[in-house]
PDB file of C-alpha atoms in Angstrom:
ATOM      1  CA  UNK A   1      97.987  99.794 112.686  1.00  0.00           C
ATOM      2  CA  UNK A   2     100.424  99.113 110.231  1.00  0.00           C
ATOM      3  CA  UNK A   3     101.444  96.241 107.974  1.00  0.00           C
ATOM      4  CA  UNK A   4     104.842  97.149 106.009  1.00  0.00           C
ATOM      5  CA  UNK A   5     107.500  94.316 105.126  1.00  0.00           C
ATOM      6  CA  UNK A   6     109.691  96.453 104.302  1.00  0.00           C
ATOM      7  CA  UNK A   7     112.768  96.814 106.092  1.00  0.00           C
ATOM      8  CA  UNK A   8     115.094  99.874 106.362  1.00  0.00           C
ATOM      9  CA  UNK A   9     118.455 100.000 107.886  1.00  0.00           C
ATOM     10  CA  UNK A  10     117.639 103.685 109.209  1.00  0.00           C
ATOM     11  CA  UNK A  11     115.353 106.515 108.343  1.00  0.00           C
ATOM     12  CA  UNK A  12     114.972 110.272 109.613  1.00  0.00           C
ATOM     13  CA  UNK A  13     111.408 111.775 108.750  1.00  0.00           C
ATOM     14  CA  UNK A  14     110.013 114.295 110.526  1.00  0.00           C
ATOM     15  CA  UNK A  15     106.898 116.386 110.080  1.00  0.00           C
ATOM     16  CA  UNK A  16     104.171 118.500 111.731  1.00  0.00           C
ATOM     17  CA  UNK A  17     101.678 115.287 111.961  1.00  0.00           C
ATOM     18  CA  UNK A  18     101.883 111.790 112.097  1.00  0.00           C
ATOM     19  CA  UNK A  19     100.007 111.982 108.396  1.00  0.00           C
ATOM     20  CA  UNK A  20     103.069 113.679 107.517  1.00  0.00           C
ATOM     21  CA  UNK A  21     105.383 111.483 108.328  1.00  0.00           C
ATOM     22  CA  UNK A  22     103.572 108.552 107.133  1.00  0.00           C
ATOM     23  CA  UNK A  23     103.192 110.670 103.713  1.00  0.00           C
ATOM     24  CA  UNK A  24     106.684 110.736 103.544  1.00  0.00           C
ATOM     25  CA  UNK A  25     107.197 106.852 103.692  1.00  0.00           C
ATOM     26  CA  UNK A  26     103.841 106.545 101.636  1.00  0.00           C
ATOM     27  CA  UNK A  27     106.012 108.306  98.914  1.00  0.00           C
ATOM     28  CA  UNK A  28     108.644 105.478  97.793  1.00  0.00           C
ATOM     29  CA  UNK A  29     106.928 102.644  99.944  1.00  0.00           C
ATOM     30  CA  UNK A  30     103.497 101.299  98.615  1.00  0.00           C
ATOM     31  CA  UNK A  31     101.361 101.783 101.445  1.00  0.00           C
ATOM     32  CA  UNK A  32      97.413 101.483 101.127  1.00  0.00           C
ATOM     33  CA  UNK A  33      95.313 103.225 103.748  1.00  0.00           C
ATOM     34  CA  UNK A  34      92.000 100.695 104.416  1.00  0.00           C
ATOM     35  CA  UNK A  35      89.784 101.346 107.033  1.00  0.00           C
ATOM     36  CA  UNK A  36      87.943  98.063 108.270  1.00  0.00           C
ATOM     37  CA  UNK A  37      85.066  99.817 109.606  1.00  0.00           C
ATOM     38  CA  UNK A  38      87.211  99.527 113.105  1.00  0.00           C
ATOM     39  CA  UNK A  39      90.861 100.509 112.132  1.00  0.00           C
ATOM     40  CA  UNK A  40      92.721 102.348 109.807  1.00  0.00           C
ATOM     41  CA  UNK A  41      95.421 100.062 109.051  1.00  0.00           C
ATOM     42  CA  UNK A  42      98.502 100.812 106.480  1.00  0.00           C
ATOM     43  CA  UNK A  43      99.567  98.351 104.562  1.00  0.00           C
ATOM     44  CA  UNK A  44     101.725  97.254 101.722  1.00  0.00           C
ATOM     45  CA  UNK A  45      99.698  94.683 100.171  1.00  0.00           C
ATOM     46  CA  UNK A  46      95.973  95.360  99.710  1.00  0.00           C
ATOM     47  CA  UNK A  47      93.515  93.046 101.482  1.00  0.00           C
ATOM     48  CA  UNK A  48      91.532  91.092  99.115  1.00  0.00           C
ATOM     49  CA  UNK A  49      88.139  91.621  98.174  1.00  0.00           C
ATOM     50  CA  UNK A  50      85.103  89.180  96.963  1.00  0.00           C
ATOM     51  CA  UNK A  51      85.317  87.994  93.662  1.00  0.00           C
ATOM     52  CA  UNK A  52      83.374  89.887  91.220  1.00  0.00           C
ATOM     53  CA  UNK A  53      80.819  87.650  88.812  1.00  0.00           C
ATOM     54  CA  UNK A  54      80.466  88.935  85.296  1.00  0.00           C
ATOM     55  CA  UNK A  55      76.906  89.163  85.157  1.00  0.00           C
ATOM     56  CA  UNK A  56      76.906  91.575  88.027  1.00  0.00           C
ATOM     57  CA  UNK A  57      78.729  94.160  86.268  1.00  0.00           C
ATOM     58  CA  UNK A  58      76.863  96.908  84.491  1.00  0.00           C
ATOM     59  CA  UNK A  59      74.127  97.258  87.323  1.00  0.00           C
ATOM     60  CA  UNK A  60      71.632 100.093  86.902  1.00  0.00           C
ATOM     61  CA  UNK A  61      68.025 100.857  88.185  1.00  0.00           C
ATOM     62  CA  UNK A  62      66.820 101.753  84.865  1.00  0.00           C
ATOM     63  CA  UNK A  63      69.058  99.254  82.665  1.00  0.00           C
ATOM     64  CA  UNK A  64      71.884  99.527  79.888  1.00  0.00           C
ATOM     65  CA  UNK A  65      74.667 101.129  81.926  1.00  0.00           C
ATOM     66  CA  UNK A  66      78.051 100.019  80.426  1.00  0.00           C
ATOM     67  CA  UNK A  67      79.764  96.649  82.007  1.00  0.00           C
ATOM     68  CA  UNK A  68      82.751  98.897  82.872  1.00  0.00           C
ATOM     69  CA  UNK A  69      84.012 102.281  81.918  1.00  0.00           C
ATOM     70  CA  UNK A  70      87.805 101.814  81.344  1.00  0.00           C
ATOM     71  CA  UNK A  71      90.228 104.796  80.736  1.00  0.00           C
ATOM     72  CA  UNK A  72      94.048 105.032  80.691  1.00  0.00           C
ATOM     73  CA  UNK A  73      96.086 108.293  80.754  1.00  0.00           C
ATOM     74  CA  UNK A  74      98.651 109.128  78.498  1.00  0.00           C
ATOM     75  CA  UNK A  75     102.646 107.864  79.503  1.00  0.00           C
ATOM     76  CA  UNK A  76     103.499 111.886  79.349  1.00  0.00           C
ATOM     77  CA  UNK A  77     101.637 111.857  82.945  1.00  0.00           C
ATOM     78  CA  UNK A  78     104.368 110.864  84.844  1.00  0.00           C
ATOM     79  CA  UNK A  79     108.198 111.522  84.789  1.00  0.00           C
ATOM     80  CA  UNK A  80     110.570 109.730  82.381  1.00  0.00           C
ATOM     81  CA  UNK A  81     113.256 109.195  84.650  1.00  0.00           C
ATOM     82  CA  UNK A  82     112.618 108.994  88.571  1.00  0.00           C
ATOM     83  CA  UNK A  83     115.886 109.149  91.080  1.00  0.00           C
ATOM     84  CA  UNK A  84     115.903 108.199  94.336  1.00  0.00           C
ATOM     85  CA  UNK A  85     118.836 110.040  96.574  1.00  0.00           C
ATOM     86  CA  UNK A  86     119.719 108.007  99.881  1.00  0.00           C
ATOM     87  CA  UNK A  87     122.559 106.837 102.635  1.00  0.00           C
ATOM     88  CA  UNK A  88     124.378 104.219 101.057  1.00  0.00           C
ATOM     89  CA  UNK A  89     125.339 101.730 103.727  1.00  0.00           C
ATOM     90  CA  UNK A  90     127.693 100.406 101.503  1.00  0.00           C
ATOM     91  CA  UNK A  91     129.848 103.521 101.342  1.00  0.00           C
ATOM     92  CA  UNK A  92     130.132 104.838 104.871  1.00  0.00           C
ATOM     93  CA  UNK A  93     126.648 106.479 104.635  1.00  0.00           C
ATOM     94  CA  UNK A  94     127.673 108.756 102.420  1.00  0.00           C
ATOM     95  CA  UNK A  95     124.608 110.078  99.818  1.00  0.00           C
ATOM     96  CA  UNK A  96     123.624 107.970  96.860  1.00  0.00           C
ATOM     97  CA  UNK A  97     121.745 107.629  94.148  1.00  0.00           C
ATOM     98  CA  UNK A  98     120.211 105.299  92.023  1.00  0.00           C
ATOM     99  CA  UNK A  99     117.526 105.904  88.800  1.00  0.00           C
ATOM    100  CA  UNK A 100     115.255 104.497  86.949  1.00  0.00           C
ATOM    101  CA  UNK A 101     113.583 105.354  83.376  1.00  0.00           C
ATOM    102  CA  UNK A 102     110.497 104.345  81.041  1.00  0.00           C
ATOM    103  CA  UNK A 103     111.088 104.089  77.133  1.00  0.00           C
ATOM    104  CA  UNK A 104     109.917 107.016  74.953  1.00  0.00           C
ATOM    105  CA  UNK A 105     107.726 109.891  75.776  1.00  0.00           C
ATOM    106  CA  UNK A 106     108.843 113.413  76.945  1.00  0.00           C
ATOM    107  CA  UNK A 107     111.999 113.957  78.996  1.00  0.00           C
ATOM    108  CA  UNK A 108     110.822 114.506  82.688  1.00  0.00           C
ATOM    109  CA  UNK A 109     113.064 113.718  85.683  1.00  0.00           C
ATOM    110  CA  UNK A 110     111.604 113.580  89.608  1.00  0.00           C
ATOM    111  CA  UNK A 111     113.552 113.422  91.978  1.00  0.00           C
ATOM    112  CA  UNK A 112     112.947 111.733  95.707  1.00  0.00           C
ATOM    113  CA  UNK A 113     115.390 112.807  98.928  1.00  0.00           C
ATOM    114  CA  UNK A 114     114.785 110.203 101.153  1.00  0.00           C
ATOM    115  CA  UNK A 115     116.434 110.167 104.199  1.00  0.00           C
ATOM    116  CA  UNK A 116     117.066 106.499 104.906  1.00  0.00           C
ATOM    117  CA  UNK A 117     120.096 104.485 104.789  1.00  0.00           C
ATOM    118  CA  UNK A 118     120.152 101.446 102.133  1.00  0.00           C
ATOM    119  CA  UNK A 119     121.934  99.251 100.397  1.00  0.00           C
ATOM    120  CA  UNK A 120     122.121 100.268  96.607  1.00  0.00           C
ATOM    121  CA  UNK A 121     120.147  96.963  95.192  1.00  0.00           C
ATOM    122  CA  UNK A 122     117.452  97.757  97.672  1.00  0.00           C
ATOM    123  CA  UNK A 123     116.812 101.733  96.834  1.00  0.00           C
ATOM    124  CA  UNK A 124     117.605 101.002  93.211  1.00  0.00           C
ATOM    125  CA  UNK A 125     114.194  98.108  93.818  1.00  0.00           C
ATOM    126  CA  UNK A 126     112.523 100.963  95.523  1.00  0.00           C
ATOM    127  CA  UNK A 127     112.713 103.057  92.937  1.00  0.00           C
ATOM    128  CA  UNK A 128     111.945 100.952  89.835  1.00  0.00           C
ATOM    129  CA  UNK A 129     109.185  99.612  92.204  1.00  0.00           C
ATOM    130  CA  UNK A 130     107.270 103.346  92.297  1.00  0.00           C
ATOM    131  CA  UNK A 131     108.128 103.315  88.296  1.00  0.00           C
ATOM    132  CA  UNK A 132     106.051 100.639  88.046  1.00  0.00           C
ATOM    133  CA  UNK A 133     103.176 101.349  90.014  1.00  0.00           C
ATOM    134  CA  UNK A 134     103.218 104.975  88.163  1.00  0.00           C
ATOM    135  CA  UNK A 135     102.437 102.891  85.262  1.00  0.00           C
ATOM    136  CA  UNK A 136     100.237 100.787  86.344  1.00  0.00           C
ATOM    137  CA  UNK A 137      98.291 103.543  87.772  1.00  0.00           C
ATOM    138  CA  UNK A 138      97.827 105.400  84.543  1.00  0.00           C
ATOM    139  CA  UNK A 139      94.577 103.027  84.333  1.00  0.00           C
ATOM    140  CA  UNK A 140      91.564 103.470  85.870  1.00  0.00           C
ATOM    141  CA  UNK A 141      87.810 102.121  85.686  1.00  0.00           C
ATOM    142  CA  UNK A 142      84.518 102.583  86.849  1.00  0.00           C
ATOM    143  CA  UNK A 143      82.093  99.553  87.500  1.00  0.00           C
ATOM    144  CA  UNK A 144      78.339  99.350  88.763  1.00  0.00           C
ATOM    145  CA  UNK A 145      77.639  96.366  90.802  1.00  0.00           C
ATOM    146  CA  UNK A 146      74.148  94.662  92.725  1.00  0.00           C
ATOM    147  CA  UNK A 147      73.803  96.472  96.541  1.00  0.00           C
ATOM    148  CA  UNK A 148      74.774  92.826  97.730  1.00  0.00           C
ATOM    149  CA  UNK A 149      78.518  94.283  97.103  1.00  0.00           C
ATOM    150  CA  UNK A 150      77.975  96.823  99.334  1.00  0.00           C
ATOM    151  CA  UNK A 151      80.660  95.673 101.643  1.00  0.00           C
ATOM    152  CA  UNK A 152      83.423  96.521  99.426  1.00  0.00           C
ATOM    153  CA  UNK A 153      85.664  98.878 100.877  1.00  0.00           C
ATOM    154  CA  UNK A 154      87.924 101.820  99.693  1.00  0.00           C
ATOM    155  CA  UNK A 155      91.282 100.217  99.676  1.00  0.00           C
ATOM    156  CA  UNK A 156      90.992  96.042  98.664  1.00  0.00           C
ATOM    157  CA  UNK A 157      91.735  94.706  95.735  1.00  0.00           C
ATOM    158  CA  UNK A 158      89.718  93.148  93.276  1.00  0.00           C
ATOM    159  CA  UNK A 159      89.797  91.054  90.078  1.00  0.00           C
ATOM    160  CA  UNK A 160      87.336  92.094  87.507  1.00  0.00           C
ATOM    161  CA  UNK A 161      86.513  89.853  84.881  1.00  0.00           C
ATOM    162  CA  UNK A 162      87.380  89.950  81.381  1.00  0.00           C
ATOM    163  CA  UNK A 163      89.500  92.612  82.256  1.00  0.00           C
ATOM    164  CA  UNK A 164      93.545  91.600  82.954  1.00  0.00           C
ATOM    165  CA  UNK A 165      95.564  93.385  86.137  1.00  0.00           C
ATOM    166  CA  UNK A 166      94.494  93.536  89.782  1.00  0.00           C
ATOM    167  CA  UNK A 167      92.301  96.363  90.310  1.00  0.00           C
ATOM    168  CA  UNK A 168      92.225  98.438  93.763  1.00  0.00           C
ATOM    169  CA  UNK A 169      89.392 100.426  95.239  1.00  0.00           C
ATOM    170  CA  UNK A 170      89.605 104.196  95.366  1.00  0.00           C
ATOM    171  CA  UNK A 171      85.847 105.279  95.887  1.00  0.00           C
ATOM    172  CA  UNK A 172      83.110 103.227  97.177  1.00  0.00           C
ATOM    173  CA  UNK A 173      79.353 104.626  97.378  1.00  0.00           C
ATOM    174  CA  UNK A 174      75.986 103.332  97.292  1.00  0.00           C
ATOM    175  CA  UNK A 175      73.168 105.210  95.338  1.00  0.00           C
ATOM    176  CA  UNK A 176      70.045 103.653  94.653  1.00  0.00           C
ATOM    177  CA  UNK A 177      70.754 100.084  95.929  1.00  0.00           C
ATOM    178  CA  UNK A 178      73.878 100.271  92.594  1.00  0.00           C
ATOM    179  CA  UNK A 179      77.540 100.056  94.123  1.00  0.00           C
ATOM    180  CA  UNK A 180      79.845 102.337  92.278  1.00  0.00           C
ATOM    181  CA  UNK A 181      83.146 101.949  92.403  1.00  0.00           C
ATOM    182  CA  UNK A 182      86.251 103.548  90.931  1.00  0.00           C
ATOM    183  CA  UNK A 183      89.320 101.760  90.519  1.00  0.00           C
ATOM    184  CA  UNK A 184      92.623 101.931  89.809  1.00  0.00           C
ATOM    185  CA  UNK A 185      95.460  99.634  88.043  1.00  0.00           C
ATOM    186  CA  UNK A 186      97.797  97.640  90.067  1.00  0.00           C
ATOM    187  CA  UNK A 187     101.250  96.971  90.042  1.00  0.00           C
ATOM    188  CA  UNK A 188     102.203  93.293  89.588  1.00  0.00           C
ATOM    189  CA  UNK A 189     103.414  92.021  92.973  1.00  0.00           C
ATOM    190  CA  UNK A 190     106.264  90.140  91.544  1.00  0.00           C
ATOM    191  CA  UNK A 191     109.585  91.507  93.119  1.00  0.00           C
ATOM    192  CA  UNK A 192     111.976  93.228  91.381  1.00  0.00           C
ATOM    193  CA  UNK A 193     115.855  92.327  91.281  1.00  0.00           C
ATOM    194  CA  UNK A 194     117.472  94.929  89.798  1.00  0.00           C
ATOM    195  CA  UNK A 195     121.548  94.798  89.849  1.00  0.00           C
ATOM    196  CA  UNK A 196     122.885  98.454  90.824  1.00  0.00           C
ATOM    197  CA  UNK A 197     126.157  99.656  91.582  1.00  0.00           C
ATOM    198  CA  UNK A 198     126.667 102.150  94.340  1.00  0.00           C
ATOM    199  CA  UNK A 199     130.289 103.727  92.856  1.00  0.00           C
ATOM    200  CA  UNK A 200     133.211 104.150  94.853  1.00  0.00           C
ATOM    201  CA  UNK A 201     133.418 105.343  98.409  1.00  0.00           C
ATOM    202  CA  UNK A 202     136.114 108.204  99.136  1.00  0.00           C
ATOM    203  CA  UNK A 203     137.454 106.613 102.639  1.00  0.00           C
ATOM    204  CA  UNK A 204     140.432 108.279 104.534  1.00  0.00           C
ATOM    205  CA  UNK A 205     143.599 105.953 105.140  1.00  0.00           C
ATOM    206  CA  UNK A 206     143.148 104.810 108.854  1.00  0.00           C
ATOM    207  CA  UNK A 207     146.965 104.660 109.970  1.00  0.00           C
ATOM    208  CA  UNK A 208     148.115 103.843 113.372  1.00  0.00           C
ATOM    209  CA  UNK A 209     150.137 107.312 114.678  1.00  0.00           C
ATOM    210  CA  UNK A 210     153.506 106.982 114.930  1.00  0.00           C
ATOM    211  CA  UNK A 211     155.766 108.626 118.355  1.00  0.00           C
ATOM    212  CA  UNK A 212     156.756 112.303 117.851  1.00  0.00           C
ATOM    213  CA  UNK A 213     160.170 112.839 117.962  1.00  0.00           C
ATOM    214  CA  UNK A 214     161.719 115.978 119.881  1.00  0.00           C
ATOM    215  CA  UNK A 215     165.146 117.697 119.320  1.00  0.00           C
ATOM    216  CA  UNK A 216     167.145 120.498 120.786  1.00  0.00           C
ATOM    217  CA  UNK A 217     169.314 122.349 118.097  1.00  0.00           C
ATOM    218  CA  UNK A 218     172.116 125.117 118.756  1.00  0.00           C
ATOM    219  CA  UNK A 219     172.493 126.717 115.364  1.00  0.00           C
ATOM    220  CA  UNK A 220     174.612 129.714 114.749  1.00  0.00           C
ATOM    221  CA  UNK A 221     172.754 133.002 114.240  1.00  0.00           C
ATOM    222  CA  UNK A 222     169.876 132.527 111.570  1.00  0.00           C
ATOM    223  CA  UNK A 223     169.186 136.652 110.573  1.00  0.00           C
ATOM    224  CA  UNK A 224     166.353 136.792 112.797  1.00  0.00           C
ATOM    225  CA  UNK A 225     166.099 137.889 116.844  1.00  0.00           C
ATOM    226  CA  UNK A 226     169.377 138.831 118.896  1.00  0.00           C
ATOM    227  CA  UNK A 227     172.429 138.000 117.852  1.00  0.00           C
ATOM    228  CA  UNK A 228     174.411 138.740 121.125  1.00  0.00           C
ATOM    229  CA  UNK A 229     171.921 136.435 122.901  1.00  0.00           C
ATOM    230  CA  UNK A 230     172.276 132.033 122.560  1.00  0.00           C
ATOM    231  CA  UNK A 231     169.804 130.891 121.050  1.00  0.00           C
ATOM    232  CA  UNK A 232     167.898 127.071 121.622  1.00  0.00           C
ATOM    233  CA  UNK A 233     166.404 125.628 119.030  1.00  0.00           C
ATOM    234  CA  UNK A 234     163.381 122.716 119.233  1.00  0.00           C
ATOM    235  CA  UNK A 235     162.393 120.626 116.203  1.00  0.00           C
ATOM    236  CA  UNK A 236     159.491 118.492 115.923  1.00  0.00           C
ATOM    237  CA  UNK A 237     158.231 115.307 113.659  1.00  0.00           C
ATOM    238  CA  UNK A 238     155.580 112.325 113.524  1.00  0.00           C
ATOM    239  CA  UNK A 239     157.438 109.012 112.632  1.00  0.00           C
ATOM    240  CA  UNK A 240     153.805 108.086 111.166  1.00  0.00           C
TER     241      UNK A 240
END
């Protein structure tokens, strides 16, 4: 089951699985696997989870585990520059491409073929989109919680106190009545309107054909063929 917003004019994926053709989308669009204990459902947004307290982080059998074990990877981990090649619907479906880039750090390009047909605001959005959850993903944590969260599910989203962002759940376990989780950063759901210009289509002049004119010419010898033989002549031309 599937919950994506997003809207495509076209797309052509194809792949050995439906995994792999999900992957494919899963690549530029933000979708979240979460499986409800019933259904694995996709889904752009991740479902909410319960609020965390602040006294329940840091849970251990024995005592003095850490509150939460917060780590962030260096910008060099992902590309610089990102580009996004597509079917611009503004230019007779011809291929595009639109690109993004982060500030400093070493000079790294990636770039996405993705075989769907846009309009250039909307795959330049896609694009800085990923950027942004690249960079938001750079940090990840680990908290211990009470059993009593032992609901929580890989997938949902959570708020953890004293620390800022929305946090989702990658890894869920329970090991001696402590719920460990590992998390990773969100991207801030605030859209993204980004102005982008598509360039210049090349179109072909679509003229109306004009009647062919046909004429019968009786020319003296030309050097070519029999001489002692009359020769006929036809000429053709397009008025158009």
């Amino acid at each position: 089951e599937a919950d994506a917003p997003t809207l495509l004019d076209g797309i052509a994926v194809s792949g050995d699985s439906l995994g792999g053709v999900v992957g494919t989308l899963a690549d530029l669009i933000a979708l979240q696997a979460f499986d409800d204990g019933h259904t694995l459902r996709l889904r752009e947004a991740a479902p909410a989870g319960p609020l965390l307290l602040e006294q329940d982080l840091g849970a251990s059998v024995s005592g003095g585990a850490p509150r939460i074990q917060h780590e962030r990877a260096s910008p060099d981990s992902i590309p610089h520059k990102l580009t996004l090649a597509y079917y611009d619907v503004t230019r007779d479906y011809q291929q595009g491409s639109q690109s993004v880039s982060r500030p400093g750090g070493a000079v790294r390009e990636v770039r996405s073929d993705f075989a769907a047909s846009l309009a250039p605001a909307r795959a330049k959005a896609l694009i800085a989109a990923r950027l942004t959850r690249d960079l938001a993903g750079r940090e990840s944590a680990r908290v211990t919680l009470p059993w009593r969260y032992a609901g929580l599910l890989p997938g949902q989203s959570l708020i953890v106190p004293g620390v800022a962002g929305t946090w989702m759940i990658r890894e869920a376990s329970l090991e001696g009545m402590v719920v460990r989780l590992s998390l990773k950063r969100m991207a801030s759901p605030a859209q993204l309107a980004l102005g982008a210009d598509a360039g210049r289509g090349v179109h072909e002049g679509d003229f109306v054909i004009g009647p062919t004119l046909l004429a019968l010419l009786d020319l003296p010898w030309l050097g070519t063929g029999l001489a002692s033989a009359p020769a006929v002549y036809a000429v053709a031309a397009g008025t158009g």
